Amino acid sequence: MDTYVRSFVDEGYAHIPAVLDASTRDRWRASVDRTAAAVRAAPGDFDTRYTLRTESETDTWGVSHIFDQALYDPVFAELFEHPGVMGFVRAVLGERLRFWTAHALWEPSSVAYELNWHKDNMETDRYAPDGRSTHVQFNVCLTADPCFRLVPGSHRRPLTGTERAQVEAKGTDPLPGETAVVCEPGDVLFMNHHALHRGSGAPGVLRRTLHVNLQAADEPTGGHTSWRFMRKEGYLRRMSPTVRDLMENTIAWDDAHPLPLSETMRRRRASRDIKKHQAKPSGSTR
């Protein structure tokens, strides 16, 4: 485990093979299959991610907030009980954690998935020279997943001029030093989302991946992710004790640390940009 944690700190990611056994992997994949089918049937009903969205046609590559009541499957809660997944998270962040978010990702049907270079939450200038992370974000790969690309070490320094130009142009051009992380079914990719990264994938190439982010319960940055569904009457009582604890920690931290108006507005702009974005090749009309 120490080697993987060192990679996470130094390079901004750690790829751990064969974390899930076949039974767990297949059960979790079946849940994501059901989620993908529901979203594809009615994409406008969810916080959907698109490669194409017009009045007559849509193509999706994932959905946000799978713990929302409209999408929740109790199988998803098993993620936070899994020793191979949570052992790494706790090795980085400590024992007491809080929930940030959980999404599901899949392959587009007709339009290539080409997400632009970015740091999450539009935190383009965030970096930590010592490699410290404010979070652990991870992809639990339930099928083969070659989609992720990043520039190792870019979470520890300012962007170069070339990198910044790609971010500002929402570009997908190759960058010096970038690496593609090729995962097999059952692998988990842990990442620092302040490393410069992007995703890509081809239509029809099967993908089923859970995409999750957690923080230390007392982490002073980030946070403010006590989503509305978490605060609905009776919601937390229906969650497993582990999930309830993660979400209660999130709610408590958010309530104790109200955001200033300027940061609230910045986050709203970032959220709008994410929801509007269609992750397709530059110049593609469909």
PDB file of C-alpha atoms in Angstrom:
ATOM      1  CA  MET A   1       0.000   0.000   0.000  1.00  0.00           C
ATOM      2  CA  ASP A   2       2.859   2.421   0.796  1.00  0.00           C
ATOM      3  CA  THR A   3       4.068   2.265  -2.814  1.00  0.00           C
ATOM      4  CA  TYR A   4       0.637   3.209  -4.133  1.00  0.00           C
ATOM      5  CA  VAL A   5       0.244   6.048  -1.641  1.00  0.00           C
ATOM      6  CA  ARG A   6       3.671   7.372  -2.677  1.00  0.00           C
ATOM      7  CA  SER A   7       2.600   7.289  -6.330  1.00  0.00           C
ATOM      8  CA  PHE A   8      -0.588   9.150  -5.450  1.00  0.00           C
ATOM      9  CA  VAL A   9       1.398  11.874  -3.670  1.00  0.00           C
ATOM     10  CA  ASP A  10       4.213  12.150  -6.221  1.00  0.00           C
ATOM     11  CA  GLU A  11       2.425  11.535  -9.518  1.00  0.00           C
ATOM     12  CA  GLY A  12      -1.170  12.478  -8.697  1.00  0.00           C
ATOM     13  CA  TYR A  13      -2.612   9.003  -9.247  1.00  0.00           C
ATOM     14  CA  ALA A  14      -2.314   5.366  -8.242  1.00  0.00           C
ATOM     15  CA  HIS A  15      -3.559   2.465 -10.364  1.00  0.00           C
ATOM     16  CA  ILE A  16      -4.218  -0.607  -8.212  1.00  0.00           C
ATOM     17  CA  PRO A  17      -5.052  -3.788 -10.161  1.00  0.00           C
ATOM     18  CA  ALA A  18      -7.571  -6.486  -9.230  1.00  0.00           C
ATOM     19  CA  VAL A  19      -9.088  -4.744  -6.212  1.00  0.00           C
ATOM     20  CA  LEU A  20     -12.510  -6.346  -6.791  1.00  0.00           C
ATOM     21  CA  ASP A  21     -13.234 -10.056  -6.998  1.00  0.00           C
ATOM     22  CA  ALA A  22     -15.367 -11.253  -9.916  1.00  0.00           C
ATOM     23  CA  SER A  23     -18.567 -11.610  -7.893  1.00  0.00           C
ATOM     24  CA  THR A  24     -18.407  -8.070  -6.503  1.00  0.00           C
ATOM     25  CA  ARG A  25     -17.405  -6.636  -9.856  1.00  0.00           C
ATOM     26  CA  ASP A  26     -20.321  -8.297 -11.664  1.00  0.00           C
ATOM     27  CA  ARG A  27     -22.869  -7.293  -9.025  1.00  0.00           C
ATOM     28  CA  TRP A  28     -21.774  -3.670  -9.113  1.00  0.00           C
ATOM     29  CA  ARG A  29     -21.679  -3.699 -12.889  1.00  0.00           C
ATOM     30  CA  ALA A  30     -25.288  -4.929 -13.029  1.00  0.00           C
ATOM     31  CA  SER A  31     -26.297  -1.920 -10.923  1.00  0.00           C
ATOM     32  CA  VAL A  32     -24.539   0.474 -13.292  1.00  0.00           C
ATOM     33  CA  ASP A  33     -26.169  -1.333 -16.242  1.00  0.00           C
ATOM     34  CA  ARG A  34     -29.560  -0.528 -14.708  1.00  0.00           C
ATOM     35  CA  THR A  35     -28.533   3.064 -14.070  1.00  0.00           C
ATOM     36  CA  ALA A  36     -27.305   3.555 -17.637  1.00  0.00           C
ATOM     37  CA  ALA A  37     -30.525   2.106 -19.047  1.00  0.00           C
ATOM     38  CA  ALA A  38     -32.672   4.423 -16.916  1.00  0.00           C
ATOM     39  CA  VAL A  39     -30.701   7.529 -17.869  1.00  0.00           C
ATOM     40  CA  ARG A  40     -30.542   6.695 -21.559  1.00  0.00           C
ATOM     41  CA  ALA A  41     -34.328   6.207 -21.586  1.00  0.00           C
ATOM     42  CA  ALA A  42     -35.005   9.643 -20.050  1.00  0.00           C
ATOM     43  CA  PRO A  43     -31.803  11.719 -19.985  1.00  0.00           C
ATOM     44  CA  GLY A  44     -33.630  14.955 -19.273  1.00  0.00           C
ATOM     45  CA  ASP A  45     -34.792  13.611 -15.919  1.00  0.00           C
ATOM     46  CA  PHE A  46     -31.289  13.378 -14.462  1.00  0.00           C
ATOM     47  CA  ASP A  47     -28.033  15.309 -14.105  1.00  0.00           C
ATOM     48  CA  THR A  48     -26.790  13.652 -17.275  1.00  0.00           C
ATOM     49  CA  ARG A  49     -23.441  13.955 -19.057  1.00  0.00           C
ATOM     50  CA  TYR A  50     -23.622  14.244 -22.822  1.00  0.00           C
ATOM     51  CA  THR A  51     -21.549  13.882 -25.945  1.00  0.00           C
ATOM     52  CA  LEU A  52     -24.528  15.115 -27.971  1.00  0.00           C
ATOM     53  CA  ARG A  53     -27.690  16.954 -26.986  1.00  0.00           C
ATOM     54  CA  THR A  54     -30.063  18.442 -29.540  1.00  0.00           C
ATOM     55  CA  GLU A  55     -33.838  18.694 -29.802  1.00  0.00           C
ATOM     56  CA  SER A  56     -33.959  15.470 -31.789  1.00  0.00           C
ATOM     57  CA  GLU A  57     -31.044  13.388 -30.509  1.00  0.00           C
ATOM     58  CA  THR A  58     -29.009  12.730 -27.378  1.00  0.00           C
ATOM     59  CA  ASP A  59     -25.949  10.652 -26.609  1.00  0.00           C
ATOM     60  CA  THR A  60     -24.797  10.206 -23.021  1.00  0.00           C
ATOM     61  CA  TRP A  61     -21.602   9.087 -21.274  1.00  0.00           C
ATOM     62  CA  GLY A  62     -22.632   9.182 -17.632  1.00  0.00           C
ATOM     63  CA  VAL A  63     -24.730  10.669 -14.873  1.00  0.00           C
ATOM     64  CA  SER A  64     -24.011  12.578 -11.678  1.00  0.00           C
ATOM     65  CA  HIS A  65     -25.376  11.909  -8.185  1.00  0.00           C
ATOM     66  CA  ILE A  66     -26.187   8.203  -8.164  1.00  0.00           C
ATOM     67  CA  PHE A  67     -27.093   8.470  -4.468  1.00  0.00           C
ATOM     68  CA  ASP A  68     -30.021  10.706  -5.363  1.00  0.00           C
ATOM     69  CA  GLN A  69     -33.271   8.862  -4.645  1.00  0.00           C
ATOM     70  CA  ALA A  70     -34.152   8.806  -8.352  1.00  0.00           C
ATOM     71  CA  LEU A  71     -31.089   6.659  -9.123  1.00  0.00           C
ATOM     72  CA  TYR A  72     -30.030   5.089  -5.851  1.00  0.00           C
ATOM     73  CA  ASP A  73     -29.387   1.355  -5.728  1.00  0.00           C
ATOM     74  CA  PRO A  74     -28.454  -0.150  -2.327  1.00  0.00           C
ATOM     75  CA  VAL A  75     -25.627  -2.017  -4.060  1.00  0.00           C
ATOM     76  CA  PHE A  76     -23.807   1.319  -4.420  1.00  0.00           C
ATOM     77  CA  ALA A  77     -23.445   1.526  -0.633  1.00  0.00           C
ATOM     78  CA  GLU A  78     -21.214  -1.576  -0.711  1.00  0.00           C
ATOM     79  CA  LEU A  79     -18.507   0.593  -2.221  1.00  0.00           C
ATOM     80  CA  PHE A  80     -17.911   2.304   1.111  1.00  0.00           C
ATOM     81  CA  GLU A  81     -17.559  -1.017   2.935  1.00  0.00           C
ATOM     82  CA  HIS A  82     -15.007  -2.502   0.556  1.00  0.00           C
ATOM     83  CA  PRO A  83     -11.632  -2.912   2.311  1.00  0.00           C
ATOM     84  CA  GLY A  84      -9.557  -2.691  -0.868  1.00  0.00           C
ATOM     85  CA  VAL A  85     -11.142   0.595  -1.900  1.00  0.00           C
ATOM     86  CA  MET A  86     -11.511   2.206   1.490  1.00  0.00           C
ATOM     87  CA  GLY A  87      -8.159   0.984   2.778  1.00  0.00           C
ATOM     88  CA  PHE A  88      -6.364   3.186   0.272  1.00  0.00           C
ATOM     89  CA  VAL A  89      -8.632   6.168   0.911  1.00  0.00           C
ATOM     90  CA  ARG A  90      -8.017   5.962   4.658  1.00  0.00           C
ATOM     91  CA  ALA A  91      -4.274   5.524   4.134  1.00  0.00           C
ATOM     92  CA  VAL A  92      -4.292   8.930   2.420  1.00  0.00           C
ATOM     93  CA  LEU A  93      -6.991  10.817   4.324  1.00  0.00           C
ATOM     94  CA  GLY A  94      -7.325   9.129   7.716  1.00  0.00           C
ATOM     95  CA  GLU A  95     -10.197   7.298   9.361  1.00  0.00           C
ATOM     96  CA  ARG A  96     -12.872   9.995   9.549  1.00  0.00           C
ATOM     97  CA  LEU A  97     -14.231  10.834   6.124  1.00  0.00           C
ATOM     98  CA  ARG A  98     -16.952  12.841   4.488  1.00  0.00           C
ATOM     99  CA  PHE A  99     -18.878  12.253   1.264  1.00  0.00           C
ATOM    100  CA  TRP A 100     -18.237  14.446  -1.741  1.00  0.00           C
ATOM    101  CA  THR A 101     -19.949  12.855  -4.686  1.00  0.00           C
ATOM    102  CA  ALA A 102     -20.589   9.641  -6.632  1.00  0.00           C
ATOM    103  CA  HIS A 103     -21.312   9.282 -10.352  1.00  0.00           C
ATOM    104  CA  ALA A 104     -21.626   6.499 -12.930  1.00  0.00           C
ATOM    105  CA  LEU A 105     -19.852   6.526 -16.303  1.00  0.00           C
ATOM    106  CA  TRP A 106     -20.407   4.509 -19.491  1.00  0.00           C
ATOM    107  CA  GLU A 107     -19.590   4.569 -23.189  1.00  0.00           C
ATOM    108  CA  PRO A 108     -21.320   6.884 -25.692  1.00  0.00           C
ATOM    109  CA  SER A 109     -23.521   5.250 -28.302  1.00  0.00           C
ATOM    110  CA  SER A 110     -22.693   7.269 -31.415  1.00  0.00           C
ATOM    111  CA  VAL A 111     -20.439  10.265 -30.712  1.00  0.00           C
ATOM    112  CA  ALA A 112     -16.884   9.869 -29.416  1.00  0.00           C
ATOM    113  CA  TYR A 113     -16.251  10.913 -25.820  1.00  0.00           C
ATOM    114  CA  GLU A 114     -13.480  13.538 -25.759  1.00  0.00           C
ATOM    115  CA  LEU A 115     -13.468  15.480 -22.514  1.00  0.00           C
ATOM    116  CA  ASN A 116     -11.190  18.514 -22.562  1.00  0.00           C
ATOM    117  CA  TRP A 117      -8.100  19.049 -20.398  1.00  0.00           C
ATOM    118  CA  HIS A 118      -9.032  20.454 -16.994  1.00  0.00           C
ATOM    119  CA  LYS A 119      -8.696  20.434 -13.248  1.00  0.00           C
ATOM    120  CA  ASP A 120     -11.983  19.695 -11.539  1.00  0.00           C
ATOM    121  CA  ASN A 121     -14.258  22.459 -10.246  1.00  0.00           C
ATOM    122  CA  MET A 122     -12.449  24.903 -12.557  1.00  0.00           C
ATOM    123  CA  GLU A 123      -9.611  25.104  -9.986  1.00  0.00           C
ATOM    124  CA  THR A 124      -7.099  25.690 -12.751  1.00  0.00           C
ATOM    125  CA  ASP A 125      -4.502  27.328 -10.536  1.00  0.00           C
ATOM    126  CA  ARG A 126      -4.752  24.963  -7.556  1.00  0.00           C
ATOM    127  CA  TYR A 127      -1.626  22.925  -6.821  1.00  0.00           C
ATOM    128  CA  ALA A 128       0.378  21.745  -3.794  1.00  0.00           C
ATOM    129  CA  PRO A 129       4.183  21.458  -4.134  1.00  0.00           C
ATOM    130  CA  ASP A 130       4.289  18.701  -1.499  1.00  0.00           C
ATOM    131  CA  GLY A 131       1.654  16.647  -3.355  1.00  0.00           C
ATOM    132  CA  ARG A 132      -0.866  16.864  -0.528  1.00  0.00           C
ATOM    133  CA  SER A 133      -4.395  16.151  -1.688  1.00  0.00           C
ATOM    134  CA  THR A 134      -7.572  17.684  -0.311  1.00  0.00           C
ATOM    135  CA  HIS A 135      -9.502  14.576  -1.396  1.00  0.00           C
ATOM    136  CA  VAL A 136      -9.280  11.128  -2.975  1.00  0.00           C
ATOM    137  CA  GLN A 137     -11.167  10.734  -6.227  1.00  0.00           C
ATOM    138  CA  PHE A 138     -11.372   7.282  -7.751  1.00  0.00           C
ATOM    139  CA  ASN A 139     -12.679   5.261 -10.671  1.00  0.00           C
ATOM    140  CA  VAL A 140     -13.881   1.762  -9.842  1.00  0.00           C
ATOM    141  CA  CYS A 141     -13.603  -0.016 -13.195  1.00  0.00           C
ATOM    142  CA  LEU A 142     -16.244  -2.695 -13.724  1.00  0.00           C
ATOM    143  CA  THR A 143     -15.210  -3.270 -17.338  1.00  0.00           C
ATOM    144  CA  ALA A 144     -11.957  -2.538 -19.158  1.00  0.00           C
ATOM    145  CA  ASP A 145     -11.416   1.225 -19.001  1.00  0.00           C
ATOM    146  CA  PRO A 146      -8.663   2.951 -21.029  1.00  0.00           C
ATOM    147  CA  CYS A 147     -10.384   6.342 -20.863  1.00  0.00           C
ATOM    148  CA  PHE A 148      -8.287   8.317 -18.382  1.00  0.00           C
ATOM    149  CA  ARG A 149      -5.356  10.553 -19.302  1.00  0.00           C
ATOM    150  CA  LEU A 150      -3.363  12.877 -17.089  1.00  0.00           C
ATOM    151  CA  VAL A 151      -0.074  14.724 -16.812  1.00  0.00           C
ATOM    152  CA  PRO A 152       1.765  13.139 -13.852  1.00  0.00           C
ATOM    153  CA  GLY A 153       3.017  15.629 -11.293  1.00  0.00           C
ATOM    154  CA  SER A 154       0.893  18.506 -12.591  1.00  0.00           C
ATOM    155  CA  HIS A 155      -0.901  18.696  -9.221  1.00  0.00           C
ATOM    156  CA  ARG A 156       2.396  19.917  -7.686  1.00  0.00           C
ATOM    157  CA  ARG A 157       3.206  22.894  -9.925  1.00  0.00           C
ATOM    158  CA  PRO A 158       1.660  25.706 -11.965  1.00  0.00           C
ATOM    159  CA  LEU A 159       0.475  24.860 -15.458  1.00  0.00           C
ATOM    160  CA  THR A 160       2.896  25.383 -18.309  1.00  0.00           C
ATOM    161  CA  GLY A 161       1.967  27.787 -21.075  1.00  0.00           C
ATOM    162  CA  THR A 162       1.061  24.898 -23.375  1.00  0.00           C
ATOM    163  CA  GLU A 163      -1.124  23.291 -20.719  1.00  0.00           C
ATOM    164  CA  ARG A 164      -2.903  26.524 -19.883  1.00  0.00           C
ATOM    165  CA  ALA A 165      -3.635  27.153 -23.547  1.00  0.00           C
ATOM    166  CA  GLN A 166      -5.319  23.743 -23.794  1.00  0.00           C
ATOM    167  CA  VAL A 167      -7.394  24.373 -20.669  1.00  0.00           C
ATOM    168  CA  GLU A 168      -8.509  27.797 -21.843  1.00  0.00           C
ATOM    169  CA  ALA A 169      -9.380  26.503 -25.318  1.00  0.00           C
ATOM    170  CA  LYS A 170     -11.145  23.425 -23.883  1.00  0.00           C
ATOM    171  CA  GLY A 171      -8.637  21.516 -25.971  1.00  0.00           C
ATOM    172  CA  THR A 172      -7.900  17.810 -26.318  1.00  0.00           C
ATOM    173  CA  ASP A 173      -4.499  17.958 -28.018  1.00  0.00           C
ATOM    174  CA  PRO A 174      -1.699  15.682 -26.753  1.00  0.00           C
ATOM    175  CA  LEU A 175       0.369  17.271 -23.990  1.00  0.00           C
ATOM    176  CA  PRO A 176       4.045  16.733 -23.137  1.00  0.00           C
ATOM    177  CA  GLY A 177       4.398  14.043 -20.501  1.00  0.00           C
ATOM    178  CA  GLU A 178       0.772  12.877 -20.574  1.00  0.00           C
ATOM    179  CA  THR A 179       0.036   9.248 -19.796  1.00  0.00           C
ATOM    180  CA  ALA A 180      -2.975   7.039 -20.515  1.00  0.00           C
ATOM    181  CA  VAL A 181      -4.006   4.779 -17.643  1.00  0.00           C
ATOM    182  CA  VAL A 182      -5.375   1.485 -18.958  1.00  0.00           C
ATOM    183  CA  CYS A 183      -7.498  -0.330 -16.378  1.00  0.00           C
ATOM    184  CA  GLU A 184      -8.812  -3.882 -16.456  1.00  0.00           C
ATOM    185  CA  PRO A 185     -12.134  -5.008 -14.944  1.00  0.00           C
ATOM    186  CA  GLY A 186     -11.849  -4.882 -11.161  1.00  0.00           C
ATOM    187  CA  ASP A 187      -9.028  -2.319 -11.088  1.00  0.00           C
ATOM    188  CA  VAL A 188      -9.345   0.962  -9.186  1.00  0.00           C
ATOM    189  CA  LEU A 189      -7.735   4.202 -10.300  1.00  0.00           C
ATOM    190  CA  PHE A 190      -7.212   6.698  -7.474  1.00  0.00           C
ATOM    191  CA  MET A 191      -6.497  10.273  -8.548  1.00  0.00           C
ATOM    192  CA  ASN A 192      -5.919  13.803  -7.344  1.00  0.00           C
ATOM    193  CA  HIS A 193      -8.308  15.922  -9.378  1.00  0.00           C
ATOM    194  CA  HIS A 194      -5.870  18.842  -9.233  1.00  0.00           C
ATOM    195  CA  ALA A 195      -3.656  16.916 -11.640  1.00  0.00           C
ATOM    196  CA  LEU A 196      -4.355  18.044 -15.188  1.00  0.00           C
ATOM    197  CA  HIS A 197      -6.494  15.340 -16.769  1.00  0.00           C
ATOM    198  CA  ARG A 198      -9.136  14.426 -19.296  1.00  0.00           C
ATOM    199  CA  GLY A 199     -11.077  11.430 -20.581  1.00  0.00           C
ATOM    200  CA  SER A 200     -11.727   9.888 -23.976  1.00  0.00           C
ATOM    201  CA  GLY A 201     -13.576   6.885 -25.317  1.00  0.00           C
ATOM    202  CA  ALA A 202     -15.049   5.394 -28.472  1.00  0.00           C
ATOM    203  CA  PRO A 203     -18.713   4.703 -29.209  1.00  0.00           C
ATOM    204  CA  GLY A 204     -19.683   1.118 -28.638  1.00  0.00           C
ATOM    205  CA  VAL A 205     -16.589   0.219 -26.576  1.00  0.00           C
ATOM    206  CA  LEU A 206     -18.235  -0.988 -23.377  1.00  0.00           C
ATOM    207  CA  ARG A 207     -17.519   1.035 -20.237  1.00  0.00           C
ATOM    208  CA  ARG A 208     -19.011   0.702 -16.762  1.00  0.00           C
ATOM    209  CA  THR A 209     -17.221   2.751 -14.106  1.00  0.00           C
ATOM    210  CA  LEU A 210     -18.140   4.222 -10.726  1.00  0.00           C
ATOM    211  CA  HIS A 211     -16.597   7.650 -10.172  1.00  0.00           C
ATOM    212  CA  VAL A 212     -16.404   8.739  -6.520  1.00  0.00           C
ATOM    213  CA  ASN A 213     -14.811  11.438  -4.383  1.00  0.00           C
ATOM    214  CA  LEU A 214     -14.254  11.559  -0.609  1.00  0.00           C
ATOM    215  CA  GLN A 215     -12.562  14.004   1.762  1.00  0.00           C
ATOM    216  CA  ALA A 216     -11.235  13.886   5.300  1.00  0.00           C
ATOM    217  CA  ALA A 217     -14.045  14.892   7.654  1.00  0.00           C
ATOM    218  CA  ASP A 218     -12.134  17.970   8.839  1.00  0.00           C
ATOM    219  CA  GLU A 219     -10.505  18.951   5.532  1.00  0.00           C
ATOM    220  CA  PRO A 220     -10.592  22.782   5.507  1.00  0.00           C
ATOM    221  CA  THR A 221     -10.941  23.176   1.710  1.00  0.00           C
ATOM    222  CA  GLY A 222     -13.445  21.833  -0.790  1.00  0.00           C
ATOM    223  CA  GLY A 223     -16.580  20.555   0.847  1.00  0.00           C
ATOM    224  CA  HIS A 224     -19.989  22.175   0.470  1.00  0.00           C
ATOM    225  CA  THR A 225     -21.316  19.041  -1.169  1.00  0.00           C
ATOM    226  CA  SER A 226     -24.275  18.327   1.081  1.00  0.00           C
ATOM    227  CA  TRP A 227     -26.505  17.880  -1.947  1.00  0.00           C
ATOM    228  CA  ARG A 228     -30.216  18.632  -1.603  1.00  0.00           C
ATOM    229  CA  PHE A 229     -31.181  14.967  -1.771  1.00  0.00           C
ATOM    230  CA  MET A 230     -29.098  14.264   1.336  1.00  0.00           C
ATOM    231  CA  ARG A 231     -31.170  16.732   3.360  1.00  0.00           C
ATOM    232  CA  LYS A 232     -34.600  15.415   2.380  1.00  0.00           C
ATOM    233  CA  GLU A 233     -36.757  14.179   5.241  1.00  0.00           C
ATOM    234  CA  GLY A 234     -36.074  10.510   5.959  1.00  0.00           C
ATOM    235  CA  TYR A 235     -33.303  10.127   3.374  1.00  0.00           C
ATOM    236  CA  LEU A 236     -30.413   9.449   5.734  1.00  0.00           C
ATOM    237  CA  ARG A 237     -32.449   6.929   7.737  1.00  0.00           C
ATOM    238  CA  ARG A 238     -32.666   4.791   4.600  1.00  0.00           C
ATOM    239  CA  MET A 239     -28.899   4.773   4.085  1.00  0.00           C
ATOM    240  CA  SER A 240     -26.534   2.163   5.520  1.00  0.00           C
ATOM    241  CA  PRO A 241     -24.746   3.298   8.723  1.00  0.00           C
ATOM    242  CA  THR A 242     -21.481   3.833   6.836  1.00  0.00           C
ATOM    243  CA  VAL A 243     -23.050   6.012   4.149  1.00  0.00           C
ATOM    244  CA  ARG A 244     -25.120   7.864   6.745  1.00  0.00           C
ATOM    245  CA  ASP A 245     -21.971   8.688   8.688  1.00  0.00           C
ATOM    246  CA  LEU A 246     -20.168   9.985   5.576  1.00  0.00           C
ATOM    247  CA  MET A 247     -23.106  12.199   4.632  1.00  0.00           C
ATOM    248  CA  GLU A 248     -23.749  13.449   8.158  1.00  0.00           C
ATOM    249  CA  ASN A 249     -20.108  14.521   8.323  1.00  0.00           C
ATOM    250  CA  THR A 250     -20.597  16.430   5.070  1.00  0.00           C
ATOM    251  CA  ILE A 251     -23.731  18.177   6.271  1.00  0.00           C
ATOM    252  CA  ALA A 252     -22.161  19.099   9.615  1.00  0.00           C
ATOM    253  CA  TRP A 253     -19.043  20.539   7.961  1.00  0.00           C
ATOM    254  CA  ASP A 254     -21.032  22.527   5.411  1.00  0.00           C
ATOM    255  CA  ASP A 255     -23.350  23.985   8.051  1.00  0.00           C
ATOM    256  CA  ALA A 256     -20.349  25.052  10.137  1.00  0.00           C
ATOM    257  CA  HIS A 257     -18.533  26.669   7.191  1.00  0.00           C
ATOM    258  CA  PRO A 258     -20.893  28.786   5.065  1.00  0.00           C
ATOM    259  CA  LEU A 259     -19.445  29.859   1.733  1.00  0.00           C
ATOM    260  CA  PRO A 260     -18.853  33.522   0.921  1.00  0.00           C
ATOM    261  CA  LEU A 261     -21.047  34.839  -1.873  1.00  0.00           C
ATOM    262  CA  SER A 262     -18.147  35.127  -4.347  1.00  0.00           C
ATOM    263  CA  GLU A 263     -17.270  31.436  -3.987  1.00  0.00           C
ATOM    264  CA  THR A 264     -20.928  30.420  -4.191  1.00  0.00           C
ATOM    265  CA  MET A 265     -21.220  32.257  -7.500  1.00  0.00           C
ATOM    266  CA  ARG A 266     -17.964  30.754  -8.813  1.00  0.00           C
ATOM    267  CA  ARG A 267     -19.203  27.265  -8.031  1.00  0.00           C
ATOM    268  CA  ARG A 268     -22.540  27.929  -9.695  1.00  0.00           C
ATOM    269  CA  ARG A 269     -20.745  29.063 -12.849  1.00  0.00           C
ATOM    270  CA  ALA A 270     -18.588  25.946 -12.781  1.00  0.00           C
ATOM    271  CA  SER A 271     -21.647  23.749 -12.359  1.00  0.00           C
ATOM    272  CA  ARG A 272     -23.441  25.443 -15.258  1.00  0.00           C
ATOM    273  CA  ASP A 273     -20.405  25.010 -17.508  1.00  0.00           C
ATOM    274  CA  ILE A 274     -20.161  21.317 -16.648  1.00  0.00           C
ATOM    275  CA  LYS A 275     -23.853  20.740 -17.332  1.00  0.00           C
ATOM    276  CA  LYS A 276     -23.720  22.579 -20.675  1.00  0.00           C
ATOM    277  CA  HIS A 277     -20.555  20.891 -21.893  1.00  0.00           C
ATOM    278  CA  GLN A 278     -20.787  18.239 -24.585  1.00  0.00           C
ATOM    279  CA  ALA A 279     -17.714  16.020 -24.438  1.00  0.00           C
ATOM    280  CA  LYS A 280     -17.215  15.420 -28.138  1.00  0.00           C
ATOM    281  CA  PRO A 281     -14.335  15.985 -30.546  1.00  0.00           C
ATOM    282  CA  SER A 282     -13.631  19.578 -31.489  1.00  0.00           C
ATOM    283  CA  GLY A 283     -15.540  20.526 -34.620  1.00  0.00           C
ATOM    284  CA  SER A 284     -17.890  17.553 -34.422  1.00  0.00           C
ATOM    285  CA  THR A 285     -21.496  18.384 -35.278  1.00  0.00           C
ATOM    286  CA  ARG A 286     -22.914  15.145 -33.881  1.00  0.00           C
TER     287      ARG A 286
END
